[in-house]
CSV table of C-alpha atoms in Angstrom, one decimal:
chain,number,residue,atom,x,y,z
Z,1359,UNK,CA,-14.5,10.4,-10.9
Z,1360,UNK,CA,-14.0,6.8,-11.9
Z,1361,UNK,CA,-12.6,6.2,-15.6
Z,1362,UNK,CA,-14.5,2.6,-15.8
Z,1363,UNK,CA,-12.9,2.0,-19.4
Z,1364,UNK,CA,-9.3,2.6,-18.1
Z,1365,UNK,CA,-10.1,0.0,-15.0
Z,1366,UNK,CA,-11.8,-2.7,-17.4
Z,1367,UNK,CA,-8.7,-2.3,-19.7
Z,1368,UNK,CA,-6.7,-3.8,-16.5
Z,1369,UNK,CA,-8.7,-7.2,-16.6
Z,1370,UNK,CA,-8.2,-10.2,-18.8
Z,1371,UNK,CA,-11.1,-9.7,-21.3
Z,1372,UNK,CA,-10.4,-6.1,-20.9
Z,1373,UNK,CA,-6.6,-6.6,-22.7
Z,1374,UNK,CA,-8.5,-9.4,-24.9
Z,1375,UNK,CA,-10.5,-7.1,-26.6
Z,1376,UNK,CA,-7.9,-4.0,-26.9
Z,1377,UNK,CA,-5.8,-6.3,-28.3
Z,1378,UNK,CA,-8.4,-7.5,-30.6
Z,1379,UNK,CA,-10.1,-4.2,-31.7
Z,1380,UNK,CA,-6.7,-1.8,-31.3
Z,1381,UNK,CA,-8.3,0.3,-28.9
Z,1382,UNK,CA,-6.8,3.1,-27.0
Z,1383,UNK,CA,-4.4,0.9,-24.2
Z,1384,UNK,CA,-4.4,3.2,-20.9
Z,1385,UNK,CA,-1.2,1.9,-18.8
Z,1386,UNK,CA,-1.3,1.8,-15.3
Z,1387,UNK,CA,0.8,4.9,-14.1
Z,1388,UNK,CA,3.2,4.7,-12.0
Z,1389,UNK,CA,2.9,7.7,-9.7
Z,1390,UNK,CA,4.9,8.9,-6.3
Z,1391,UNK,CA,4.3,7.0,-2.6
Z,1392,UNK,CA,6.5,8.3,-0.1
Z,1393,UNK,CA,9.2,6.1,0.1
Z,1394,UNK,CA,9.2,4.8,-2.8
Z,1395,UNK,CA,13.1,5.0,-4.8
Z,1396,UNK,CA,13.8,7.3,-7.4
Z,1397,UNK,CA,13.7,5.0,-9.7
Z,1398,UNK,CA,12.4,0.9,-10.3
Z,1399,UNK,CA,15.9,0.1,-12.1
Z,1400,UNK,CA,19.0,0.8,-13.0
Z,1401,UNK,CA,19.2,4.2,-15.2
Z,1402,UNK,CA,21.4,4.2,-19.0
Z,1403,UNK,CA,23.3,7.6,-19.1
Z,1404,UNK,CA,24.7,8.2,-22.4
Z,1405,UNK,CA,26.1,11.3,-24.0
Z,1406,UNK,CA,27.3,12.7,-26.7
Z,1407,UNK,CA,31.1,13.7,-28.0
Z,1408,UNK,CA,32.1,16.8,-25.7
Z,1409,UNK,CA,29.4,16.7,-24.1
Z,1410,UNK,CA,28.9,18.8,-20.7
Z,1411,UNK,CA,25.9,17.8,-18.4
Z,1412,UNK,CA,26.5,13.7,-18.3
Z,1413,UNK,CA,29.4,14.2,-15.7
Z,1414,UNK,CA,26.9,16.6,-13.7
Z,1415,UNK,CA,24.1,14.7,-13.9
Z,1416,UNK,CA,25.8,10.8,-12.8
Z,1417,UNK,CA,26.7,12.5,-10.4
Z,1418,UNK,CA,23.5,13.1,-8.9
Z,1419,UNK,CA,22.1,10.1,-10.2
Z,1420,UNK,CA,25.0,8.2,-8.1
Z,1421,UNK,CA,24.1,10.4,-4.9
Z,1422,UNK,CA,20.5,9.1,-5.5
Z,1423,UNK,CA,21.3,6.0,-5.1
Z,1424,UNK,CA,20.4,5.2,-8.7
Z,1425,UNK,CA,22.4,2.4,-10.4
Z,1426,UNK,CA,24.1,3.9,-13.4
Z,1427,UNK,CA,24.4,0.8,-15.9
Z,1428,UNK,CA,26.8,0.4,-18.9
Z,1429,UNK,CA,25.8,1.0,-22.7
Z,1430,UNK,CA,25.7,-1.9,-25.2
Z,1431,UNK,CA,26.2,-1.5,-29.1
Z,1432,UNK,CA,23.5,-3.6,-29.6
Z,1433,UNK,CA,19.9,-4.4,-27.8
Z,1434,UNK,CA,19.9,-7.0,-25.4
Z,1435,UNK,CA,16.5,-8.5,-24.7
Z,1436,UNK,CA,17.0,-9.2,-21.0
Z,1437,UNK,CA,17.9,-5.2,-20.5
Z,1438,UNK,CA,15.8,-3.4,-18.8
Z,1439,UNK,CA,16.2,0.7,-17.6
Z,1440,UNK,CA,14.0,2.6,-15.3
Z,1441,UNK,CA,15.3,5.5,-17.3
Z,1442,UNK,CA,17.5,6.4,-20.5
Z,1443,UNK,CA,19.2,9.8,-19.8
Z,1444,UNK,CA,21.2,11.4,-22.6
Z,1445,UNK,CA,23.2,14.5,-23.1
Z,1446,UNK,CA,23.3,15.7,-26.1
Z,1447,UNK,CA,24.9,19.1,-25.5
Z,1448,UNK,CA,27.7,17.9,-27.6
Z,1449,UNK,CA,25.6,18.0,-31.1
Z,1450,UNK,CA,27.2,21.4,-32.7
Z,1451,UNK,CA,25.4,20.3,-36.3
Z,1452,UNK,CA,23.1,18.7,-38.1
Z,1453,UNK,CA,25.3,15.4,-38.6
Z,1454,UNK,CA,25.4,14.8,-34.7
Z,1455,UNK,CA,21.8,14.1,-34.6
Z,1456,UNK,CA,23.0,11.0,-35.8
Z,1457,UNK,CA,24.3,10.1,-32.5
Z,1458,UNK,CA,20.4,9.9,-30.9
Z,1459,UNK,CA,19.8,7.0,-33.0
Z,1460,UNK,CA,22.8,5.5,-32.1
Z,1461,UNK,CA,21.6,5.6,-28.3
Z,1462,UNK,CA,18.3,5.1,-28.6
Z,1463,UNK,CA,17.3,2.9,-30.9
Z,1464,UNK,CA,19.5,-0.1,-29.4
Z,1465,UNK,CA,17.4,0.4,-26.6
Z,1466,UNK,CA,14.1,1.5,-27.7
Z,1467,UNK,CA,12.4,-2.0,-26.6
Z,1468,UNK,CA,14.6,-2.0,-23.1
Z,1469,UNK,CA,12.5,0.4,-20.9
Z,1470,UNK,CA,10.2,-1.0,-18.1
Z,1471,UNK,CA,6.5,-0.2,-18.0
Z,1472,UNK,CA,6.6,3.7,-16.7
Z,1473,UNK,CA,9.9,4.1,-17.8
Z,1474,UNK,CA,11.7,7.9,-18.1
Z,1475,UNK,CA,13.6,9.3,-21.2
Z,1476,UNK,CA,15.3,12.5,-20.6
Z,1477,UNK,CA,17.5,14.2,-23.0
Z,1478,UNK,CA,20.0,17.3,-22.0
Z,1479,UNK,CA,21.0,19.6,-24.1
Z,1480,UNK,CA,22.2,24.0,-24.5
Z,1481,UNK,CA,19.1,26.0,-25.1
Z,1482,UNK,CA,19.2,27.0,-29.0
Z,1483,UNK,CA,19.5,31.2,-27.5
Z,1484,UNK,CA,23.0,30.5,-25.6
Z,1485,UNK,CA,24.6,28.6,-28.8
Z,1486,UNK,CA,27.4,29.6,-30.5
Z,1487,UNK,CA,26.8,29.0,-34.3
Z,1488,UNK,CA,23.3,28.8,-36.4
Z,1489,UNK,CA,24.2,25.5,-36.7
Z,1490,UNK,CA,24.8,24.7,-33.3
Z,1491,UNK,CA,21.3,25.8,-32.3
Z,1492,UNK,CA,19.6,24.1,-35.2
Z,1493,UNK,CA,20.7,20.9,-34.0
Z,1494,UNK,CA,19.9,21.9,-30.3
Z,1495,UNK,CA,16.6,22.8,-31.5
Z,1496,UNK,CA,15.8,20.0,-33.3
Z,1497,UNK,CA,15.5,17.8,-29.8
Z,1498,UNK,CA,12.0,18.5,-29.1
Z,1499,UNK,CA,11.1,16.3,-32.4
Z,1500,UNK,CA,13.1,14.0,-30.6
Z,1501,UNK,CA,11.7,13.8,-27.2
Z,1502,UNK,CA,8.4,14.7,-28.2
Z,1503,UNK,CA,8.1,11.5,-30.7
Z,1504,UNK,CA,9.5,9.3,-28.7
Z,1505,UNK,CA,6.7,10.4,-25.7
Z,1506,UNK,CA,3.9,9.2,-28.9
Z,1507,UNK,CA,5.9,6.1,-30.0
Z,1508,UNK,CA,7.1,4.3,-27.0
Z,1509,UNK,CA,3.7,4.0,-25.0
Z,1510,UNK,CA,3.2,1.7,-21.8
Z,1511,UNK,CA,3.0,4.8,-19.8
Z,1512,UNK,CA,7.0,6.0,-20.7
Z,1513,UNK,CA,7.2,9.7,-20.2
Z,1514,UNK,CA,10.0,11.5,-22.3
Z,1515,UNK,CA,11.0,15.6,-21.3
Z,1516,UNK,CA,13.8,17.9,-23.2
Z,1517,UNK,CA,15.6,19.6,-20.5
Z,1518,UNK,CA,18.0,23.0,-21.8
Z,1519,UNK,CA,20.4,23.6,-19.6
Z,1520,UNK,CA,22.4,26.8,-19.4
Z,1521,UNK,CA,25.7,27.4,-19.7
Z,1522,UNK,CA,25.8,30.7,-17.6
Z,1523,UNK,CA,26.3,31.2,-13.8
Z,1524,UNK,CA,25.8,28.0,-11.6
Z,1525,UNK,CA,23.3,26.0,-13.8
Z,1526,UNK,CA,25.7,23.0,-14.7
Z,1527,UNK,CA,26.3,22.2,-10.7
Z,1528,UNK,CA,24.7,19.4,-9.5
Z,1529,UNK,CA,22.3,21.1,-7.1
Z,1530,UNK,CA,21.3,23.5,-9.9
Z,1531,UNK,CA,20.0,20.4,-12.1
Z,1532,UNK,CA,19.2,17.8,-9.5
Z,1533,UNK,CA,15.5,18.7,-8.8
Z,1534,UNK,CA,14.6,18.7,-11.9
Z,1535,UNK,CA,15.9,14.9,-12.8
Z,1536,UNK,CA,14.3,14.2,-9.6
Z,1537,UNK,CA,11.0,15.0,-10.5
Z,1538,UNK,CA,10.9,13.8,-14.1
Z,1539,UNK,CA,12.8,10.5,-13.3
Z,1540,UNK,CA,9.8,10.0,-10.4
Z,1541,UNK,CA,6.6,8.5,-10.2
Z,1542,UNK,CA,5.9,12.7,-9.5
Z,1543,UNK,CA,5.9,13.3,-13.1
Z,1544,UNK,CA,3.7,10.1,-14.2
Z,1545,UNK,CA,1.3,12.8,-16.6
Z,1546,UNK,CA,4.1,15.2,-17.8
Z,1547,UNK,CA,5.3,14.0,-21.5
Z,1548,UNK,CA,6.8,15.7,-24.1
Z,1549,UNK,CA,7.7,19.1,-22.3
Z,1550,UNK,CA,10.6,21.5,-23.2
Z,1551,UNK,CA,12.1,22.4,-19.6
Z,1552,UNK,CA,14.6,25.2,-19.2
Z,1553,UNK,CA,17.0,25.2,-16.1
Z,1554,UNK,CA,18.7,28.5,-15.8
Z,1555,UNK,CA,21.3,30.1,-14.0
Z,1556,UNK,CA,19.1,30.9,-10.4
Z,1557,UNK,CA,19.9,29.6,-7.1
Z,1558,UNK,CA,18.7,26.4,-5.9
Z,1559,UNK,CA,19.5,25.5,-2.3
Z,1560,UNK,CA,19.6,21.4,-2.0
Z,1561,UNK,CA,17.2,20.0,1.0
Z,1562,UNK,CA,18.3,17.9,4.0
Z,1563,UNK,CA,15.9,15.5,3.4
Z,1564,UNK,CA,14.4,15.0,-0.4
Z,1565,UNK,CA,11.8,13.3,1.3
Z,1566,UNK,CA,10.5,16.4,2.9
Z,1567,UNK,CA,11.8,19.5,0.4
Z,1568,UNK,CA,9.2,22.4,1.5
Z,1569,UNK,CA,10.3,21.8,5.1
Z,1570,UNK,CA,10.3,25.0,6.9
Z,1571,UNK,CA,8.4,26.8,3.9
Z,1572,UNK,CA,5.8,29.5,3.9
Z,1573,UNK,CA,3.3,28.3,1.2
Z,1574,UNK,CA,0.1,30.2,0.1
Z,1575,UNK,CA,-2.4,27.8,-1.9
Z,1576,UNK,CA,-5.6,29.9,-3.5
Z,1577,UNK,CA,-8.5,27.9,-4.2
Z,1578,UNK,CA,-7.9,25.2,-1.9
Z,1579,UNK,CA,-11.0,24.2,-1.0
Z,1580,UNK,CA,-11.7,21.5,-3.5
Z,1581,UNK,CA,-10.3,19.6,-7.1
Z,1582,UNK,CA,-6.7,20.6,-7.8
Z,1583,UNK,CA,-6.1,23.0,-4.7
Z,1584,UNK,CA,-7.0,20.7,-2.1
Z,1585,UNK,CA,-5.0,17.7,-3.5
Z,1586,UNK,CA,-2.0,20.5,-4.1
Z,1587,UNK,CA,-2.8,21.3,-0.1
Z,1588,UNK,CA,-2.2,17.8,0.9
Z,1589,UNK,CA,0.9,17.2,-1.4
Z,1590,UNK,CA,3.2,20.3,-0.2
Z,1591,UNK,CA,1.8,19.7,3.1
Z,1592,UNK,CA,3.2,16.0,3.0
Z,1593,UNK,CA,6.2,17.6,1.3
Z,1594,UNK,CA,7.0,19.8,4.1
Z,1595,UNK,CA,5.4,23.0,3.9
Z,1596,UNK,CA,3.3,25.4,6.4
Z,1597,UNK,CA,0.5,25.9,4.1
Z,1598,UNK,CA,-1.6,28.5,4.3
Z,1599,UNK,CA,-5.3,27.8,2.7
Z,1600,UNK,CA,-7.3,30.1,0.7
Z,1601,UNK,CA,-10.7,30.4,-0.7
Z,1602,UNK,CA,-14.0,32.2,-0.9
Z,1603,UNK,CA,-16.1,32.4,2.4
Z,1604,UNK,CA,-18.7,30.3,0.4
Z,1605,UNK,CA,-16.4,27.6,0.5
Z,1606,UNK,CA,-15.6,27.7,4.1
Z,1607,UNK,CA,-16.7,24.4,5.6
Z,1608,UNK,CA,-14.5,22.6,2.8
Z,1609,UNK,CA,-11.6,24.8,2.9
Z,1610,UNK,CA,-11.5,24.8,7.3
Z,1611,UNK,CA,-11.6,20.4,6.4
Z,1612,UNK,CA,-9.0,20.7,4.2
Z,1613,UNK,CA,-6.8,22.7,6.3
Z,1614,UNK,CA,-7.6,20.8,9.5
Z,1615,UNK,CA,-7.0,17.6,7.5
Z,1616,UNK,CA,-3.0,18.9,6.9
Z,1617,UNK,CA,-2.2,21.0,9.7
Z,1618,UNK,CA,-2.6,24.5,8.0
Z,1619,UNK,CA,-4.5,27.1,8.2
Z,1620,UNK,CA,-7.5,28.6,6.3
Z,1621,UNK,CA,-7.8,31.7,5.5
Z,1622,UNK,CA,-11.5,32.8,3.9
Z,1623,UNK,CA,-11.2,36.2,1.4
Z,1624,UNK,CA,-12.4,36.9,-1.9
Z,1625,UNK,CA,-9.9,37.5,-4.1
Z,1626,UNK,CA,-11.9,39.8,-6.5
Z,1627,UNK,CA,-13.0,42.5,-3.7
Z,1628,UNK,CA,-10.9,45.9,-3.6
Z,1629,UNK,CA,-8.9,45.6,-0.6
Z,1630,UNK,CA,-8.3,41.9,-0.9
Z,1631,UNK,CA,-4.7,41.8,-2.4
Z,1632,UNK,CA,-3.8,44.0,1.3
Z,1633,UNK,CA,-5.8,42.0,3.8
Z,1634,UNK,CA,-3.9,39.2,2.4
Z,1635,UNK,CA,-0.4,40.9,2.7
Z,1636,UNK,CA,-1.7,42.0,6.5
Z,1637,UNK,CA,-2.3,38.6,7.3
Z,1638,UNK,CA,0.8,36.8,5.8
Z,1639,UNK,CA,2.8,39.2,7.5
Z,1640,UNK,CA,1.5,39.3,11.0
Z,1641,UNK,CA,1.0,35.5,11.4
Z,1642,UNK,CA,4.4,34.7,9.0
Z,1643,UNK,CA,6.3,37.5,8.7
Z,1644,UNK,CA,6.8,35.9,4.8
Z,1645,UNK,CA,6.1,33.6,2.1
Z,1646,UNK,CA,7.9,31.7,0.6
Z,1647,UNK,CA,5.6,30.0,-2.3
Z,1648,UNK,CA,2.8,31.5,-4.0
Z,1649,UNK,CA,1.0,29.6,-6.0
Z,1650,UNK,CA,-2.4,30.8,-7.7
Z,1651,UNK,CA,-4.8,28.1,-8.2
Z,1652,UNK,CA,-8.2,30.0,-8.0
Z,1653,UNK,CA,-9.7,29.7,-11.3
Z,1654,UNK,CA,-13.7,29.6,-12.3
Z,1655,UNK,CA,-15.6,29.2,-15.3
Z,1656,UNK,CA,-18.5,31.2,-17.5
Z,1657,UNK,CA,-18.7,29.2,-20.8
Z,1658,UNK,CA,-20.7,30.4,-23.4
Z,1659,UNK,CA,-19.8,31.1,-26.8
Z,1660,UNK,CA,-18.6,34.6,-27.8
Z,1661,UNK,CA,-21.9,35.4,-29.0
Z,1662,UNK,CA,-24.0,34.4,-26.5
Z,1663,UNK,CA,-22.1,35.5,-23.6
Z,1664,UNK,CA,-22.7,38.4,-21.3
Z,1665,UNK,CA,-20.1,41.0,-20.0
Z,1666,UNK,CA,-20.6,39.5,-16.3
Z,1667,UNK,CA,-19.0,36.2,-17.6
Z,1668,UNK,CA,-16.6,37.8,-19.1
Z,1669,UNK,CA,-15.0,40.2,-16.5
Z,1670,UNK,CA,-15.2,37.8,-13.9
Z,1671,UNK,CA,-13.7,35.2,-15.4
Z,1672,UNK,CA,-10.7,37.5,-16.0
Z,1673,UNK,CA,-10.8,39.1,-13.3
Z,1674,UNK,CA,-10.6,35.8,-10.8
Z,1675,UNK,CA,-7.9,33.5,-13.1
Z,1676,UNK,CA,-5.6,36.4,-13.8
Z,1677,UNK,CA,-6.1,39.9,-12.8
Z,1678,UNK,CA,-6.3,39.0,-9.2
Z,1679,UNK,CA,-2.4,37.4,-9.6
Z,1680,UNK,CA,-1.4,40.4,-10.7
Z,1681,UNK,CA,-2.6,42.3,-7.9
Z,1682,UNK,CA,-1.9,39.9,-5.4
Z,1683,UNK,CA,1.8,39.8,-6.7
Z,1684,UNK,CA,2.0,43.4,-6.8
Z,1685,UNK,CA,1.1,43.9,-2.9
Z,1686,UNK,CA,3.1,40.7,-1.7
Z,1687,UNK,CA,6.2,42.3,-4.1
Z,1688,UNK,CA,5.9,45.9,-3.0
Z,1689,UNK,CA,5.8,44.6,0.6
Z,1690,UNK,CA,8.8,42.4,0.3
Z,1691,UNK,CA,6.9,39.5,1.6
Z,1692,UNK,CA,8.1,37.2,-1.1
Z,1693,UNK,CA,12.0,36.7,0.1
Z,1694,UNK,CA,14.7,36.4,-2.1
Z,1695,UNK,CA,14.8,32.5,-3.4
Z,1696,UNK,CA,11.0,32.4,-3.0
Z,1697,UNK,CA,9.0,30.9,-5.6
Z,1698,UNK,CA,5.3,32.0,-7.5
Z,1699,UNK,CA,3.2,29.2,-9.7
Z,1700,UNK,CA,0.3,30.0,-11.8
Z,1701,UNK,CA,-1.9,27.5,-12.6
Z,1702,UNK,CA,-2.5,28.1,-16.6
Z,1703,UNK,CA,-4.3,25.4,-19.0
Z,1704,UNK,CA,-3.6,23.8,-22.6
Z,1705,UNK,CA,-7.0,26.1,-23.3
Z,1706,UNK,CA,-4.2,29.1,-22.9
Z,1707,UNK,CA,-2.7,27.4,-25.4
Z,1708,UNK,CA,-5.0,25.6,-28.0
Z,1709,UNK,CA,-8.2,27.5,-27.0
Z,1710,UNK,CA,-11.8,26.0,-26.3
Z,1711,UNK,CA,-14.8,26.0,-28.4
Z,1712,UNK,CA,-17.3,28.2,-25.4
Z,1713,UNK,CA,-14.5,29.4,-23.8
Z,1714,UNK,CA,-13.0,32.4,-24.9
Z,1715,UNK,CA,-12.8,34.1,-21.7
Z,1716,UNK,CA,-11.4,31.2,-20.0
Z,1717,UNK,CA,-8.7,31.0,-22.9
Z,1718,UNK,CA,-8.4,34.2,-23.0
Z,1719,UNK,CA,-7.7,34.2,-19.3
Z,1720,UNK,CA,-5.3,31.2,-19.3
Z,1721,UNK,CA,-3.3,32.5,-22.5
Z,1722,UNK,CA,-2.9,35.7,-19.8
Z,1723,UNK,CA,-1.2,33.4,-17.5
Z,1724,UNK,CA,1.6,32.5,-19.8
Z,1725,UNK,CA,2.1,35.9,-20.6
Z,1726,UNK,CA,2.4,37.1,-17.3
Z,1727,UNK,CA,5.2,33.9,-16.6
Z,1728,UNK,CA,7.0,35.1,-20.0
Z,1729,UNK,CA,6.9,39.0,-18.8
Z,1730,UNK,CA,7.3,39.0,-15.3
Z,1731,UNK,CA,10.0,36.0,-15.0
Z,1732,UNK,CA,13.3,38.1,-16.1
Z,1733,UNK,CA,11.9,40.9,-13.7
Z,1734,UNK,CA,12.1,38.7,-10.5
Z,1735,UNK,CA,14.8,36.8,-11.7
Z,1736,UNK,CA,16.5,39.8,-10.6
Z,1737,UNK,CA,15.3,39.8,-7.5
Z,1738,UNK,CA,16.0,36.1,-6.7
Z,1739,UNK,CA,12.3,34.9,-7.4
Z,1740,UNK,CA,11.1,32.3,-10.1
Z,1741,UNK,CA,7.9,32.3,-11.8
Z,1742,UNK,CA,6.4,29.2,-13.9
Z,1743,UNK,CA,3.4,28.1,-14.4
Z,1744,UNK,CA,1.6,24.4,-14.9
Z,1745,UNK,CA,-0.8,23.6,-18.1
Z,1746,UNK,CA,-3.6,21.1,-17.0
Z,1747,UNK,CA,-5.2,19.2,-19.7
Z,1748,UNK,CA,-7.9,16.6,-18.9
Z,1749,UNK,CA,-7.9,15.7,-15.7
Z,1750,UNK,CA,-10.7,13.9,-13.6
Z,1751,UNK,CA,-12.1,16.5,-11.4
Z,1752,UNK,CA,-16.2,17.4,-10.5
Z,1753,UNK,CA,-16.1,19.9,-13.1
Z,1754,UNK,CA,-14.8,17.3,-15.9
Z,1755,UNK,CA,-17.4,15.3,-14.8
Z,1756,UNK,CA,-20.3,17.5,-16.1
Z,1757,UNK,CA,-18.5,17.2,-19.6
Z,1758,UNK,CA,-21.0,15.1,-21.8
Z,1759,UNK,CA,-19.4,11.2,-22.5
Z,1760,UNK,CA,-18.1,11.3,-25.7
Z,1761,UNK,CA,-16.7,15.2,-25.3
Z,1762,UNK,CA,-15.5,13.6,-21.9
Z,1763,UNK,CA,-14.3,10.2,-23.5
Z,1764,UNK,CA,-12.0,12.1,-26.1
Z,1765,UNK,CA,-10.9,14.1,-23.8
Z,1766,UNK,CA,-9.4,11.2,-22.0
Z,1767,UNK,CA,-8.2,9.6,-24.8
Z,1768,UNK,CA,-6.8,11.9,-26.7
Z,1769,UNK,CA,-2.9,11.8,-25.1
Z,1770,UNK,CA,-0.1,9.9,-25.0
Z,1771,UNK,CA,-1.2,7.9,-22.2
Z,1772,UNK,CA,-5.1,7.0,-23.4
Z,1773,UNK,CA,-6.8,8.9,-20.1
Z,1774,UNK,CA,-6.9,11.4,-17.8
Z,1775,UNK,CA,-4.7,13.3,-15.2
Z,1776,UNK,CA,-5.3,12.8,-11.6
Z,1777,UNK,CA,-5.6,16.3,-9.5
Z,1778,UNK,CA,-2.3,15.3,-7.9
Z,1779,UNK,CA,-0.4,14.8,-11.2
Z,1780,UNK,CA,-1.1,18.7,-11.2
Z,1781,UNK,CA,-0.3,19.1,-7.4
Z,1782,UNK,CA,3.0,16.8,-7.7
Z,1783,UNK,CA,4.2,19.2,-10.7
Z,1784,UNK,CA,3.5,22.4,-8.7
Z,1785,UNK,CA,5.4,21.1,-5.6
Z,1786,UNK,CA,8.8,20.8,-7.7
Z,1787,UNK,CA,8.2,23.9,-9.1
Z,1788,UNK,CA,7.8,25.0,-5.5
Z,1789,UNK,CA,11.0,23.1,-4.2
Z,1790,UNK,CA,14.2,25.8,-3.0
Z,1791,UNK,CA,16.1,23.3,-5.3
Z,1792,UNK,CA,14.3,24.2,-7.9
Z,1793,UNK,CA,15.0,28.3,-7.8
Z,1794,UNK,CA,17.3,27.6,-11.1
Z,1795,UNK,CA,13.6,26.9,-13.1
Z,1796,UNK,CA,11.7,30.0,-13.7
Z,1797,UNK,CA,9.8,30.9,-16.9
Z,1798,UNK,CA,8.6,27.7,-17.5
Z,1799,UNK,CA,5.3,27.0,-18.7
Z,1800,UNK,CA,4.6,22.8,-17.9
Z,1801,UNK,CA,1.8,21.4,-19.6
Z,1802,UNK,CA,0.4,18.2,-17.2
Z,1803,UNK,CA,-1.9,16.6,-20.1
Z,1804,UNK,CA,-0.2,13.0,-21.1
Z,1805,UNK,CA,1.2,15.0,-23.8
Z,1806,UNK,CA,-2.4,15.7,-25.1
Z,1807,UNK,CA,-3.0,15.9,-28.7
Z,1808,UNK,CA,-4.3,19.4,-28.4
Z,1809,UNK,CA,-2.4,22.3,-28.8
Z,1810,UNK,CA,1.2,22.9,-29.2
């Protein structure tokens, strides 16, 4: 689906009249090409006094190939960063806050188009004094203003970073930088990410970091599931495909069109959760990714809706998980270090006029990531799960305009997601290197307005 307003922004009277009017301004995104570098420029790193995760993290930046430039006290109009990365571990009270406007606002102005912010920083739980977690806690007003204020299609993420176990090692934190310093992450904004003390296991090529993966995509067929097909496939992965029967003809393309395989089952009929586990075991012997992406909708108000729409709408976006990771869990099939992804939605977290059993549903989701994570973290295994807003899919395409136009302007950015701003966000969530992120719920909206 075309957003003509976004496209006639892009021209000459387009700018003309935004300019004129103060209309909402949609940047041009940058998003991932293979090939492309990390990053456009040259990256600031800054950090606070006794500050931890700046000597981890240049170090990755460095083995990235990023160019790690030099702070100034004072802005510079012919600076400009791809990314400003700051650790602010260091902040053990309220009077070190002071120390994000000394980095930041010198170079508020000095970001490219597209540009990253990241700040680093101990997750309020693991610190040592009230204090010290106040200030720690006090980043997401940070990072989530400066995602509002900066504009031009800058993105800016909190990222908590233990202090147990491994989770200050380079390999630990390095997918995660990856992603949010990438064109991957070109419709995740103002997120709190928390990188734990799990095992990540660095790829030989970051080019291709599924390769040799076992990954099971449901819903496939079409939207979000067949662009999430195509990007894990391109990312390394033996996908295996998954939808309803009814959907055959589109899910055998999409398959065929990445070298998988297609596998045709209805997730909602008894014995589906062990035909599935049959099949993943005699053609794979494993898998390594799950990620649950089947999802319908019934709207109707409360009133006005019938049971049918109800229990199938829960039934199909959450119940079946739970089943399906029951079976696949009791079976083993899901190794140590393998990974599950729920596909939630900021209607899980907001709620939707006409939607109470897709909310409902959704809000299910998070709780199953916030329940189920510290289980399988024992066993080696990371849960998350990705928050869609608005993106431009068939379905958002039946929206009536001006429900559909606020939808799209409503965020940080001024329109929609893509399907493979959702897909991109799933595959690092999918990456061995990122087996130290689990119980993370990522919202891919543009930081929309809506919700928390």
């Amino acid at each position: 689906m075309t957003d003509r307003y976004a496209s006639f922004v892009q021209t000459g009277a387009g700018r003309a009249l935004v300019k004129r009017l103060g209309l909402p301004d949609p940047p041009r995104l940058r998003r991932h090409t293979p090939g492309d570098p990390l990053v456009p420029g040259p990256v600031l790193l800054g950090s606070s006094a006794r500050g931890r995760i700046a000597e981890p993290a240049g170090k990755i930046l460095t083995a990235a190939g990023v160019e790690l430039a030099e702070p100034v006290a004072a802005h510079d109009a012919d600076r400009r960063f791809a990314a400003l990365v700051y650790d602010a571990s260091g902040i053990t009270d309220s009077s070190g806050l002071r120390q994000l406007y000394d980095f930041f606002h010198p170079q508020a102005r000095s970001l490219v188009p597209s540009g990253r912010v990241i700040v680093l920083g101990t997750p309020p739980a693991e610190c040592g004094s009230p204090r010290e977690a106040t200030a720690q806690r006090a980043l997401e007003g940070l990072t989530r203003s400066i995602g509002k204020e900066f504009g031009r299609g800058v993105t800016a993420q909190l990222v908590y970073v233990t202090r147990e176990g491994d989770a200050g090692t380079p390999v630990s934190l390095e997918s995660t930088l990856r992603f949010l310093l990438s064109g991957r992450s070109a419709y995740v904004s103002g997120q709190v990410i928390r990188v734990g003390a799990g095992t990540a296991v660095a790829p030989a090529d970051w080019d291709r970091p599924l390769d040799g993966q076992v990954v099971l995509v449901t819903g496939a067929a079409r939207g979000i599931g067949a662009a999430l097909a195509k990007v894990l496939a391109r990312d390394g992965a033996q996908v295996v495909a998954l939808d309803i029967p009814a959907a055959g003809d589109e899910l055998a393309a999409v398959a065929n069109d990445i070298g998988g395989s297609a596998v045709q089952l209805d997730l909602t009929a008894p014995d589906a959760p062990i035909r599935l586990a049959e099949h993943l075991a005699s053609r794979h012997g494993r898998v390594d990714v799950v990620v649950h992406n089947a999802g319908i909708t019934r709207d109707k108000t409360l009133g006005r809706m019938d049971a049918d729409r109800w229990d199938s709408v829960i039934d199909v976006n959450l119940s079946s998980q739970e089943r399906i990771n029951d079976v696949l869990l009791e079976r083993d099939l899901i190794p140590a270090g393998g990974r599950i992804v729920s596909v939630s939605s900021i209607a899980g977290i907001a709620g939707n006029r006409g939607q109470t059993n897709y909310a409902t549903s959704k809000a299910g989701v998070i709780g199953l990531v916030d329940s189920l994570s510290p289980v399988l973290r024992e066993r080696g295994i990371s849960l998350n799960a990705v928050a869609p807003g608005f993106i431009e899919t068939r379905l958002t395409a039946r929206i009536p305009l001006t429900i559909r136009e606020a939808g799209r302007r409503m965020n940080s950015m001024a329109q929609g997601g893509l399907p493979v701003d959702v897909a991109e966000t799933i595959g690092w969530l999918s990456w061995p290197a990122s087996g130290a992120v689990s119980g993370n719920v990522v919202r891919v909206c543009g930081q929309s307005l809506l919700g928390a």
